mmCIF file of C-alpha atoms in Angstrom:
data_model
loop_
_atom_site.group_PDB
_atom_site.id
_atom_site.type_symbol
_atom_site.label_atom_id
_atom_site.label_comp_id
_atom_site.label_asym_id
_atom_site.label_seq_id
_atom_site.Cartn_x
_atom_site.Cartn_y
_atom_site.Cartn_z
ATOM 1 C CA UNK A 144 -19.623 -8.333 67.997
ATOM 2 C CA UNK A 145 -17.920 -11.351 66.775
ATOM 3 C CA UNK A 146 -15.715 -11.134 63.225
ATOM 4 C CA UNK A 147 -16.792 -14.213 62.806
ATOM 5 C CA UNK A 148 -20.242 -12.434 60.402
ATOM 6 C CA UNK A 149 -16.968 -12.100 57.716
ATOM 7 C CA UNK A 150 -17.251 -9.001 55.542
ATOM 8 C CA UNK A 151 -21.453 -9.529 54.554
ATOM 9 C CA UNK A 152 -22.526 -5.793 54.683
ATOM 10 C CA UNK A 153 -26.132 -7.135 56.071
ATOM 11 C CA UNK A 154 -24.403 -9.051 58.686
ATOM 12 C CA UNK A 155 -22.311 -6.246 59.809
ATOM 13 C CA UNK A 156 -25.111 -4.015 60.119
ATOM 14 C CA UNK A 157 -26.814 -6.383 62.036
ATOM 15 C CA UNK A 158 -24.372 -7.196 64.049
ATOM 16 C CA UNK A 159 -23.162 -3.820 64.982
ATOM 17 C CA UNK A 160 -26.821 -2.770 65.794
ATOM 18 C CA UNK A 161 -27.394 -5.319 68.350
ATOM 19 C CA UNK A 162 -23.542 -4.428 69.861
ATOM 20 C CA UNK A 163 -24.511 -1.255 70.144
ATOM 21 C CA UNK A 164 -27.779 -1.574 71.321
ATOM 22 C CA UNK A 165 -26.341 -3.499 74.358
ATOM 23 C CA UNK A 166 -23.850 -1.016 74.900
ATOM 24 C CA UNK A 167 -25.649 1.949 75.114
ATOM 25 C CA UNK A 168 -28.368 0.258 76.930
ATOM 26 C CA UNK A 169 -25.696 -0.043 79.468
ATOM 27 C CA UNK A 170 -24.891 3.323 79.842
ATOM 28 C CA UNK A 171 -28.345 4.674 80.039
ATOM 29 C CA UNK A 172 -29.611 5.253 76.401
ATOM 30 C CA UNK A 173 -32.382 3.685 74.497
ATOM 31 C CA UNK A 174 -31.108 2.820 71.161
ATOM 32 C CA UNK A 175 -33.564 1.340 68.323
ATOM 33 C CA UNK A 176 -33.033 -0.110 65.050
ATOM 34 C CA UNK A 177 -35.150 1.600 62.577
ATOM 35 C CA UNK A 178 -35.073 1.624 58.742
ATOM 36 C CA UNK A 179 -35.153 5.359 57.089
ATOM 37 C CA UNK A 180 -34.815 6.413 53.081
ATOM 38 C CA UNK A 181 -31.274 6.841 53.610
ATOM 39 C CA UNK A 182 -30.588 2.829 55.250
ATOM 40 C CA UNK A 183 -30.733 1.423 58.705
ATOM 41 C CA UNK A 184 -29.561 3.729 61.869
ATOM 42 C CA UNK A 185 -30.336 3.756 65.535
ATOM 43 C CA UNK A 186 -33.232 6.142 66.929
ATOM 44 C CA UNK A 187 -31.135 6.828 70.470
ATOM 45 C CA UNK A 188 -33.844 8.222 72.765
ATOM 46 C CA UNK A 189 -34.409 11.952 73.293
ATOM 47 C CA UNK A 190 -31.472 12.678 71.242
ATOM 48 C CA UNK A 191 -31.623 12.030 67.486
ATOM 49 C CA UNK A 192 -30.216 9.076 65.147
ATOM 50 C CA UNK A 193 -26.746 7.475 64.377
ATOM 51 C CA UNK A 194 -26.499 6.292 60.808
ATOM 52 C CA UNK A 195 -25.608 2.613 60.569
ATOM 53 C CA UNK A 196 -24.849 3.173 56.949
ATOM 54 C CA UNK A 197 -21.762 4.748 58.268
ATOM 55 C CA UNK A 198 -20.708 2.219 61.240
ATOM 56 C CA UNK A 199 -20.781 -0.296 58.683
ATOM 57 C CA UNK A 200 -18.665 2.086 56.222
ATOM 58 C CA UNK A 201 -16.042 2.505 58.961
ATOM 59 C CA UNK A 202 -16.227 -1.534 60.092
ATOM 60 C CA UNK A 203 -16.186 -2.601 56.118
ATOM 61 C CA UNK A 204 -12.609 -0.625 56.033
ATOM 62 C CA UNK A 205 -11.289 -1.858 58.821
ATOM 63 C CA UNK A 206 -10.118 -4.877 59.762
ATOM 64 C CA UNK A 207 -12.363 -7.806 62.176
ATOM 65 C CA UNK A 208 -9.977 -7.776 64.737
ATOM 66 C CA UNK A 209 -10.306 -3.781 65.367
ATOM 67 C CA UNK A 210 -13.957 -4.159 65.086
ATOM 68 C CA UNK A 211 -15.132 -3.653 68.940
ATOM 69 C CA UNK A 212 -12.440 -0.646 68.895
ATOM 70 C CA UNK A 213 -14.317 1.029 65.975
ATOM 71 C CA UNK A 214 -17.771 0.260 68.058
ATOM 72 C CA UNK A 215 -16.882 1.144 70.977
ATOM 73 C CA UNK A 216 -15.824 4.601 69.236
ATOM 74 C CA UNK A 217 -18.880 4.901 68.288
ATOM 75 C CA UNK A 218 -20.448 4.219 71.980
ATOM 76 C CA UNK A 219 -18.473 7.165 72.878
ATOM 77 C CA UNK A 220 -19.927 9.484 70.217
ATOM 78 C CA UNK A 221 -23.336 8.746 71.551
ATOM 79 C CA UNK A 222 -22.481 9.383 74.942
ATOM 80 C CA UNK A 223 -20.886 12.162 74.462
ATOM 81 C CA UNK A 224 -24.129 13.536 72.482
ATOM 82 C CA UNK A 225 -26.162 12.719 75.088
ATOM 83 C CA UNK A 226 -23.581 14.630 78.112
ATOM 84 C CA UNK A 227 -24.208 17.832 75.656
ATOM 85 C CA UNK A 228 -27.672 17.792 75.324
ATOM 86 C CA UNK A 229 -27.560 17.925 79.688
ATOM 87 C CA UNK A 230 -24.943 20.167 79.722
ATOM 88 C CA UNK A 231 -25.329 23.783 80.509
ATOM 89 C CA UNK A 232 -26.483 25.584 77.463
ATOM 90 C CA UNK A 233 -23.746 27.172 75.206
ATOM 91 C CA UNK A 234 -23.064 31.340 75.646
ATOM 92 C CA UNK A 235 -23.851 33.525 72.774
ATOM 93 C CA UNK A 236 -19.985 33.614 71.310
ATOM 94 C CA UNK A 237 -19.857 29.425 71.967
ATOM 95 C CA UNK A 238 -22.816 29.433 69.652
ATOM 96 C CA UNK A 239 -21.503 31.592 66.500
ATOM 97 C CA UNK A 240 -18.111 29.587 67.500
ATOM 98 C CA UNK A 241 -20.038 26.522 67.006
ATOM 99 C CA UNK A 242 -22.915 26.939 64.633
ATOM 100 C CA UNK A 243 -22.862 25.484 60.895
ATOM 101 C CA UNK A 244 -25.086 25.805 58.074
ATOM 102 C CA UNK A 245 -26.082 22.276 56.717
ATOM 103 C CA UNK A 246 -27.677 20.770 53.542
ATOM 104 C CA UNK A 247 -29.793 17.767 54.439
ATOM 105 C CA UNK A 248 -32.618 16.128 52.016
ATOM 106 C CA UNK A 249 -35.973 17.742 51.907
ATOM 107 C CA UNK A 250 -37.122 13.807 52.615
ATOM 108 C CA UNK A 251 -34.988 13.821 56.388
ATOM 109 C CA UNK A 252 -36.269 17.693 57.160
ATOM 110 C CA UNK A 253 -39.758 16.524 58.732
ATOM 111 C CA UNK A 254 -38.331 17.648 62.367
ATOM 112 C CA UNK A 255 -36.406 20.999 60.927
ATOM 113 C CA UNK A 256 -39.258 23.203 60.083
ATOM 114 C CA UNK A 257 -37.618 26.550 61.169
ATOM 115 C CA UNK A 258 -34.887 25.288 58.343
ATOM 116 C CA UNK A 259 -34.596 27.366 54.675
ATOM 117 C CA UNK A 260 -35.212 25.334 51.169
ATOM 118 C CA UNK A 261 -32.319 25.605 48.924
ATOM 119 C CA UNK A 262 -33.405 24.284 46.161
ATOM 120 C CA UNK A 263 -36.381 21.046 45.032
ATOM 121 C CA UNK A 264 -34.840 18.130 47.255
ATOM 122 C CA UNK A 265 -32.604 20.610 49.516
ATOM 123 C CA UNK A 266 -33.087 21.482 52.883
ATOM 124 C CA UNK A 267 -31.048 23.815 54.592
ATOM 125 C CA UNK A 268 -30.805 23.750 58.454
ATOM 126 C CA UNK A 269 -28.230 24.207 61.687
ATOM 127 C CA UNK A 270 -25.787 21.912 63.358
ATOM 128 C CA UNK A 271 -23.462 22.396 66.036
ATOM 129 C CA UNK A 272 -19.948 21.351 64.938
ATOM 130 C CA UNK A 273 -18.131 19.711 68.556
ATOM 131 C CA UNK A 274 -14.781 18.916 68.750
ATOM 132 C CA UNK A 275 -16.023 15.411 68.910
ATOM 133 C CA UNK A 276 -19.591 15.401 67.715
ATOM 134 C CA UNK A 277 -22.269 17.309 65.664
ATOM 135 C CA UNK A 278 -25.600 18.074 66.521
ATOM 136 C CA UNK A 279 -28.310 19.507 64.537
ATOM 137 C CA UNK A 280 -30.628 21.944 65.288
ATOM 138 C CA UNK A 281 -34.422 20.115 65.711
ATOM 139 C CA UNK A 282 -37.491 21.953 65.689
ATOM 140 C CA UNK A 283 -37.782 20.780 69.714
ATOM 141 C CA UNK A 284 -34.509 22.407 70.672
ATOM 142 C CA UNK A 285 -33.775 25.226 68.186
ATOM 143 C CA UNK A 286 -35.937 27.562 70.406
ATOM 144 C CA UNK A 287 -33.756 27.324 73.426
ATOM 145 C CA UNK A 288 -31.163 29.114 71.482
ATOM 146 C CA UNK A 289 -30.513 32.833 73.073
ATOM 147 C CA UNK A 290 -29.487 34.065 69.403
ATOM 148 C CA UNK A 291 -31.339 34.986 66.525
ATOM 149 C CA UNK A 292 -32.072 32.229 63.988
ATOM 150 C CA UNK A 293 -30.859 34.431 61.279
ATOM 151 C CA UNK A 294 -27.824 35.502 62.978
ATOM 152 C CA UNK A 295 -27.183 31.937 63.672
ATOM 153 C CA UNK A 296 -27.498 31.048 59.852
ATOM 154 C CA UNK A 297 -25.609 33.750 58.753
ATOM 155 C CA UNK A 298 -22.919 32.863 61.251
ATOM 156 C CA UNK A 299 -23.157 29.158 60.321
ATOM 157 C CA UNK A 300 -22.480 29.905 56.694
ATOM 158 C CA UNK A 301 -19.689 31.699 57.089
ATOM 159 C CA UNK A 302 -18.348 29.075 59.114
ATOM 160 C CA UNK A 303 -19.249 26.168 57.370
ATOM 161 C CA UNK A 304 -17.429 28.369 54.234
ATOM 162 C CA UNK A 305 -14.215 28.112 56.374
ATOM 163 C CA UNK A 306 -14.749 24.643 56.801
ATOM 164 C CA UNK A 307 -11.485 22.938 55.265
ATOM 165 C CA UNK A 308 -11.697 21.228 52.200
ATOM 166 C CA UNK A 309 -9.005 18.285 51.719
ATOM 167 C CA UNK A 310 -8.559 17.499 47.821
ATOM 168 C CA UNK A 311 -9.728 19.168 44.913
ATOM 169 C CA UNK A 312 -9.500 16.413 41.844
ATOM 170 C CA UNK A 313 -11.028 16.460 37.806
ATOM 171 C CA UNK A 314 -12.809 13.388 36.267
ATOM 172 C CA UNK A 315 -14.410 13.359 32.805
ATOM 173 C CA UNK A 316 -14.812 17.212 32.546
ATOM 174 C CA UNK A 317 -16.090 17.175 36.492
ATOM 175 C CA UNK A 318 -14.591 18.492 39.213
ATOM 176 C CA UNK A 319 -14.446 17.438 42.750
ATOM 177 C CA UNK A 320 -14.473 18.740 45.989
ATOM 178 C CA UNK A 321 -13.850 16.925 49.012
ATOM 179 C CA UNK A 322 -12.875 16.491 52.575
ATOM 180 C CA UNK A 323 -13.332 14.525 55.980
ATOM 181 C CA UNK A 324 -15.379 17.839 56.739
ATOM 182 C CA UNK A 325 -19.346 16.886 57.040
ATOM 183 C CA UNK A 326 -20.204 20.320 55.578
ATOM 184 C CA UNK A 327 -18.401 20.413 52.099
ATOM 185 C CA UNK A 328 -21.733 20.065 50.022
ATOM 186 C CA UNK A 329 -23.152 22.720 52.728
ATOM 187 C CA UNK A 330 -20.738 25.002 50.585
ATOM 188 C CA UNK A 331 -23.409 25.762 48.835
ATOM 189 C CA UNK A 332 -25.436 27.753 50.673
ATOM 190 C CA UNK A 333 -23.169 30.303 49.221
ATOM 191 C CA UNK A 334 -21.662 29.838 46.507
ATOM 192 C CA UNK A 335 -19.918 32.886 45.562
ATOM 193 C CA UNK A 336 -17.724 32.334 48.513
ATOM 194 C CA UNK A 337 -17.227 28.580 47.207
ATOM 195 C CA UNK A 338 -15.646 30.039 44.114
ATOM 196 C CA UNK A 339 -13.865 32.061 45.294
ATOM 197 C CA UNK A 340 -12.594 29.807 47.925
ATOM 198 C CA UNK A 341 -11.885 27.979 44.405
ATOM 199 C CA UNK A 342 -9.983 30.865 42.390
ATOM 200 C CA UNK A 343 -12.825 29.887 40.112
ATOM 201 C CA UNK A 344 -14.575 32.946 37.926
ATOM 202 C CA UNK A 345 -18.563 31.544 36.607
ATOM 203 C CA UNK A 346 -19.839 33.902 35.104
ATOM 204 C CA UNK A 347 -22.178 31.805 33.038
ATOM 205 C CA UNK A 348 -23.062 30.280 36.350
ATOM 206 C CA UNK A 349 -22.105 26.652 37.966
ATOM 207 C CA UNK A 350 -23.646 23.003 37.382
ATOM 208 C CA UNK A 351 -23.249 21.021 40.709
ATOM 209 C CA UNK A 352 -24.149 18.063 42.365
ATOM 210 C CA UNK A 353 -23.736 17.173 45.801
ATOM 211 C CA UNK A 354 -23.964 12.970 46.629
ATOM 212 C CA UNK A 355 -22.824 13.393 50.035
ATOM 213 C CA UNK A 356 -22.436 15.435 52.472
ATOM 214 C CA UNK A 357 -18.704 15.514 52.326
ATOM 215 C CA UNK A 358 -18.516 15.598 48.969
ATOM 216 C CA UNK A 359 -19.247 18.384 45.817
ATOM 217 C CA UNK A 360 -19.087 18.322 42.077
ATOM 218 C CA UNK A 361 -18.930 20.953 39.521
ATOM 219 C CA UNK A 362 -18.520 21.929 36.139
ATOM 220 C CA UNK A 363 -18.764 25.560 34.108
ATOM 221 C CA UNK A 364 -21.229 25.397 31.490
ATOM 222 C CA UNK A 365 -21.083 26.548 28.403
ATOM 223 C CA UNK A 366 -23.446 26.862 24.940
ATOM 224 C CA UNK A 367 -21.158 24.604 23.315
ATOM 225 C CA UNK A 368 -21.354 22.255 25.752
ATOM 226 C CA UNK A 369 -24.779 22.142 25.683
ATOM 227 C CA UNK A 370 -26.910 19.435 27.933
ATOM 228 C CA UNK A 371 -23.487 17.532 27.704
ATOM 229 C CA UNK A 372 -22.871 19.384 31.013
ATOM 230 C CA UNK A 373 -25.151 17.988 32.754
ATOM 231 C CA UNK A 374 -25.013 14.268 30.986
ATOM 232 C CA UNK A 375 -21.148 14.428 32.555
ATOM 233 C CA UNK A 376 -22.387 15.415 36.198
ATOM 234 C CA UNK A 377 -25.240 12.746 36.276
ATOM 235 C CA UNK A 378 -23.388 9.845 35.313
ATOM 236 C CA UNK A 379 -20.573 11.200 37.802
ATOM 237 C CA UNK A 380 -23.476 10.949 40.490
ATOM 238 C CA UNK A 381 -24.292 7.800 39.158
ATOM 239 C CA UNK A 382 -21.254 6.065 40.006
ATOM 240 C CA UNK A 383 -21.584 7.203 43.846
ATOM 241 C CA UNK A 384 -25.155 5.519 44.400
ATOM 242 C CA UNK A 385 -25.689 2.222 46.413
ATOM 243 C CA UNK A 386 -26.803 0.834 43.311
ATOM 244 C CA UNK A 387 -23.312 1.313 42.014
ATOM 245 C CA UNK A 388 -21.758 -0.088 45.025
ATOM 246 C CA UNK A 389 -20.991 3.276 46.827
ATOM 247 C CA UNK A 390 -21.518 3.423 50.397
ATOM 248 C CA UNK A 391 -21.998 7.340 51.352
ATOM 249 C CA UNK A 392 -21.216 9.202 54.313
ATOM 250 C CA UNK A 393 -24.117 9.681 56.193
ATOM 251 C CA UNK A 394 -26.109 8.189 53.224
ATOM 252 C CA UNK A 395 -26.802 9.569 50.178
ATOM 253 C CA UNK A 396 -27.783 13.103 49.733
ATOM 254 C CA UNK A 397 -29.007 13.858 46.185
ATOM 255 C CA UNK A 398 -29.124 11.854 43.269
ATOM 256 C CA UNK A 399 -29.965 15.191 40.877
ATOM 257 C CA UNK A 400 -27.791 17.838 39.240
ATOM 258 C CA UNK A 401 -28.159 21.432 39.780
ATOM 259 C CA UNK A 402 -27.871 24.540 37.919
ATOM 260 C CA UNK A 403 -26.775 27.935 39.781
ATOM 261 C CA UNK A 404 -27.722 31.516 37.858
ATOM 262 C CA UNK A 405 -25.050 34.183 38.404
ATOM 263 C CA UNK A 406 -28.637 35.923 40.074
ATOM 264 C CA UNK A 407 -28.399 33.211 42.503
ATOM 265 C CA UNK A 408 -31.736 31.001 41.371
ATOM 266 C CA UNK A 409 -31.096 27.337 41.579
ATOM 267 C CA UNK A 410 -32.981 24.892 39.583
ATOM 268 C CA UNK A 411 -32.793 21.069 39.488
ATOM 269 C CA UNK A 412 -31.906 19.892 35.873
ATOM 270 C CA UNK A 413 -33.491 16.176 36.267
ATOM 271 C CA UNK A 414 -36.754 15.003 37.174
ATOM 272 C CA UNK A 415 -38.030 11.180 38.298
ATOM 273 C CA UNK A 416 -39.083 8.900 35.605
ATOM 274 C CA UNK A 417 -42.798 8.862 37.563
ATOM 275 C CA UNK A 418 -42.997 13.062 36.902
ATOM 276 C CA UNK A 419 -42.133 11.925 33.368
ATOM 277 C CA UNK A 420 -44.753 9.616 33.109
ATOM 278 C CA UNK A 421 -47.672 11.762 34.168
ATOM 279 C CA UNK A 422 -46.481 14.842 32.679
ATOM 280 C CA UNK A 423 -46.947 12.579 29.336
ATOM 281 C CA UNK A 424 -50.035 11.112 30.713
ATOM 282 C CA UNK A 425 -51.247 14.616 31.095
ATOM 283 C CA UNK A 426 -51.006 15.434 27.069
ATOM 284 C CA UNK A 427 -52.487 11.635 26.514
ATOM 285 C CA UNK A 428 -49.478 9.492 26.047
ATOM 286 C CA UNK A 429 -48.833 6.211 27.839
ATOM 287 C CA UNK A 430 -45.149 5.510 28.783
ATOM 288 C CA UNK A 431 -44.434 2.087 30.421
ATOM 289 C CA UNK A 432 -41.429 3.266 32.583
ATOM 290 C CA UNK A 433 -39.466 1.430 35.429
ATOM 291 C CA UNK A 434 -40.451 2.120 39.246
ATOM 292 C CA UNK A 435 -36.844 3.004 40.631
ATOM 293 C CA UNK A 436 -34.627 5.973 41.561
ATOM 294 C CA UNK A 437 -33.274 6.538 38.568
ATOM 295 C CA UNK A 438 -33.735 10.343 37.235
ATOM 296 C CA UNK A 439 -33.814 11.459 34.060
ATOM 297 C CA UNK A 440 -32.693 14.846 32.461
ATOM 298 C CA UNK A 441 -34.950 17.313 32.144
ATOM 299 C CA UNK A 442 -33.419 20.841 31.842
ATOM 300 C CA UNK A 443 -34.829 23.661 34.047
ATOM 301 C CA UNK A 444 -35.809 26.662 32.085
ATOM 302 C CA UNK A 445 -33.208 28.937 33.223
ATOM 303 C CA UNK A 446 -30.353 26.452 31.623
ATOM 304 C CA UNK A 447 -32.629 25.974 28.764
ATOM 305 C CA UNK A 448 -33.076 29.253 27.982
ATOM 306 C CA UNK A 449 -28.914 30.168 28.450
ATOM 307 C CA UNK A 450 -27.777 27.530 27.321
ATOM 308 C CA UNK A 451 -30.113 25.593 24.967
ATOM 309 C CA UNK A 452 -32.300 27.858 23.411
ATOM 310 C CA UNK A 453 -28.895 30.862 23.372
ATOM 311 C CA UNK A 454 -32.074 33.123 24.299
ATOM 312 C CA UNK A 455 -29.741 35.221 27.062
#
């Protein structure tokens, strides 16, 4: 790939695709470009997809003349992916060594049916955590597995709980987690052990967002507070969309806020402007709103009845 493209994100993904098409054509895997919700990536044959969205993040950070480094890094990954799916399969103890609960979107979780909904928009499903790769768990391979699939996702959440977190930072009333980890927004899956990974005590419960997979925000909420909780968590997550410029890891993940009940329900606390629109259609009223992403707030009834209403 030549640096002459400059720094145009559409010409680095381009680019990159057809170097690493080439490349891995070369060593014996079909790649193809394909577009999904989440950006472009490469459907690699047999195996799975690698997210262009994040060789371009990596290439956009780095500069031209390390390009073909960085790519050929990449090269590697997939061919090491593709030496583990032929290699002998893992022993019982590799497994629960290697297993990790992950959140993906409900959107990408057409292929993960044995996977566990966390929450509307929230998928949760298995990945094996490599010392130089991941792989998750498909529908096509998960029942090769000689463990149970809920030993394996009890085993994977308590490892992806262990799974280091890097900084810890407060922004506008939010707090962050993060990490170079894939599975830090996987900490939810169990959140108890989040806080107290934290030191943090919610007994009113937690509002959370997670953008990307490697990274989590929070906030306590309180009657006081109000829906301003949730105002300060949304715009937070609006400043980490492509639409703001932000280029997630491994795309983005959610675009919604969540509440979590010390019971352990989880609701969504925003709705799309189109389940606006007919739920007003519905009692007769016409609302001309815009066709995008954007979400609106829209309380679930468990927050509204805590911390609106003061009903509990």
């Amino acid at each position: 790939m030549s640096a002459d493209q400059g720094l145009d994100r559409e010409s680095v993904l381009y680019g990159a695709a057809g170097y690493l098409i080439q490349e891995l054509g070369q060593r014996g895997i079909t790649a193809e470009a394909i577009m999904t919700e989440h950006g472009r990536a490469l459907q690699l044959e047999g195996m799975g997809m690698l997210s262009m969205e994040n060789v371009a993040d990596d290439l956009m950070t780095t500069p031209p003349s390390q390009w073909e480094t960085m790519l050929q890094r990449w090269v590697q990954f997939a061919v090491e992916a593709s030496q583990t799916r032929s290699a002998p399969k893992p022993s019982a103890d590799e497994l629960l060594s290697l297993v990790r609960t992950r959140i993906i979107a409900t959107a990408d979780a057409d292929s993960h049916s044995y996977g566990r909904p966390v929450v509307e928009g929230l998928f949760q499903v298995l990945s094996l955590d490599y010392p130089t790769h991941v792989v998750t768990l498909t529908d096509a391979n998960i029942g090769d597995l000689e463990v149970s699939l809920d030993v394996l996702f009890d085993q994977g959440q308590i490892n992806t709980d262990a799974e280091p977190i890097d900084e810890t930072f407060s922004e506008n009333g939010v707090r962050c987690v993060t990490g170079d980890s894939m599975f830090i927004a996987s900490k939810i899956g169990n959140i108890p052990a989040l806080l107290g990974r934290l030191g943090v005590e919610a007994p009113d419960g937690l509002l959370f967002a997670v953008p990307n997979r490697s990274l989590l925000m929070y906030s306590l909420p309180t009657r006081e507070e109000g829906l301003g909780g949730i105002v300060a968590i949304a715009q937070m997550v609006d400043s980490f969309t492509p639409e703001a410029g932000f280029n997630n890891p491994g795309g983005l993940l959610s675009r919604n806020a969540f509440y979590w009940a010390p019971d352990g329900a989880i609701e969504p606390q925003m709705s799309s402007y189109q389940e606006v629109h007919d739920r007003a259609a519905s009692h007769g009223q016409d609302l001309d709103l815009p066709e995008d992403h954007t979400l609106v707030i829209q309380p679930g009834a468990v927050f509204s009845r805590r911390f609106i209403m003061g009903l509990e």
